[in-house]
Amino acid sequence: MKQSRADQARKAQLVGEAVLRRVEAGDWDEADFLSMMDAALSRPVDRALFGLED
């Protein structure tokens, strides 16, 4: 089944919120999370959201 763009965007948003809640609650190590984001993000504006250097 092909998902609409809106469904894909909503799914990504919900996953992101769930992950951030786990990091904030201490269920997921923040350093591990930031390491994952460091490897995943390349745009300076996106990296800045997580306090990552360019």
mmCIF file of C-alpha atoms in Angstrom:
data_model
loop_
_atom_site.group_PDB
_atom_site.id
_atom_site.type_symbol
_atom_site.label_atom_id
_atom_site.label_comp_id
_atom_site.label_asym_id
_atom_site.label_seq_id
_atom_site.Cartn_x
_atom_site.Cartn_y
_atom_site.Cartn_z
ATOM 1 C CA MET A 1 0.000 0.000 0.000
ATOM 2 C CA LYS A 2 1.414 3.366 -1.023
ATOM 3 C CA GLN A 3 1.251 6.039 1.666
ATOM 4 C CA SER A 4 0.406 9.611 0.900
ATOM 5 C CA ARG A 5 3.018 12.290 1.553
ATOM 6 C CA ALA A 6 0.900 13.565 4.419
ATOM 7 C CA ASP A 7 0.774 10.091 5.988
ATOM 8 C CA GLN A 8 4.548 9.688 5.639
ATOM 9 C CA ALA A 9 5.147 13.105 7.199
ATOM 10 C CA ARG A 10 2.791 12.357 10.094
ATOM 11 C CA LYS A 11 4.436 8.989 10.703
ATOM 12 C CA ALA A 12 7.885 10.622 10.806
ATOM 13 C CA GLN A 13 6.604 13.278 13.198
ATOM 14 C CA LEU A 14 5.130 10.679 15.558
ATOM 15 C CA VAL A 15 8.305 8.582 15.538
ATOM 16 C CA GLY A 16 10.359 11.687 16.250
ATOM 17 C CA GLU A 17 8.149 12.663 19.156
ATOM 18 C CA ALA A 18 8.356 9.166 20.626
ATOM 19 C CA VAL A 19 12.158 9.124 20.345
ATOM 20 C CA LEU A 20 12.517 12.585 21.892
ATOM 21 C CA ARG A 21 10.274 11.555 24.801
ATOM 22 C CA ARG A 22 12.497 8.518 25.450
ATOM 23 C CA VAL A 23 15.653 10.672 25.374
ATOM 24 C CA GLU A 24 14.078 13.248 27.699
ATOM 25 C CA ALA A 25 12.930 10.508 30.093
ATOM 26 C CA GLY A 26 16.417 8.997 30.176
ATOM 27 C CA ASP A 27 15.284 5.750 28.523
ATOM 28 C CA TRP A 28 17.642 6.368 25.592
ATOM 29 C CA ASP A 29 21.141 7.708 26.170
ATOM 30 C CA GLU A 30 21.368 11.291 24.897
ATOM 31 C CA ALA A 31 24.942 10.801 23.649
ATOM 32 C CA ASP A 32 23.821 7.824 21.543
ATOM 33 C CA PHE A 33 20.915 9.859 20.189
ATOM 34 C CA LEU A 34 23.159 12.791 19.289
ATOM 35 C CA SER A 35 25.648 10.452 17.652
ATOM 36 C CA MET A 36 22.854 9.036 15.498
ATOM 37 C CA MET A 37 21.677 12.524 14.561
ATOM 38 C CA ASP A 38 25.242 13.639 13.826
ATOM 39 C CA ALA A 39 25.570 10.818 11.291
ATOM 40 C CA ALA A 40 22.116 11.427 9.791
ATOM 41 C CA LEU A 41 22.029 15.206 9.364
ATOM 42 C CA SER A 42 24.027 17.224 6.862
ATOM 43 C CA ARG A 43 22.152 20.518 6.475
ATOM 44 C CA PRO A 44 23.525 23.194 8.837
ATOM 45 C CA VAL A 45 20.034 24.391 9.780
ATOM 46 C CA ASP A 46 19.015 20.853 10.790
ATOM 47 C CA ARG A 47 22.258 20.231 12.691
ATOM 48 C CA ALA A 48 21.795 23.491 14.595
ATOM 49 C CA LEU A 49 18.467 22.222 15.969
ATOM 50 C CA PHE A 50 20.391 19.562 17.865
ATOM 51 C CA GLY A 51 23.404 21.687 18.778
ATOM 52 C CA LEU A 52 25.659 19.841 16.336
ATOM 53 C CA GLU A 53 28.595 21.579 14.687
ATOM 54 C CA ASP A 54 28.662 22.087 10.930
#
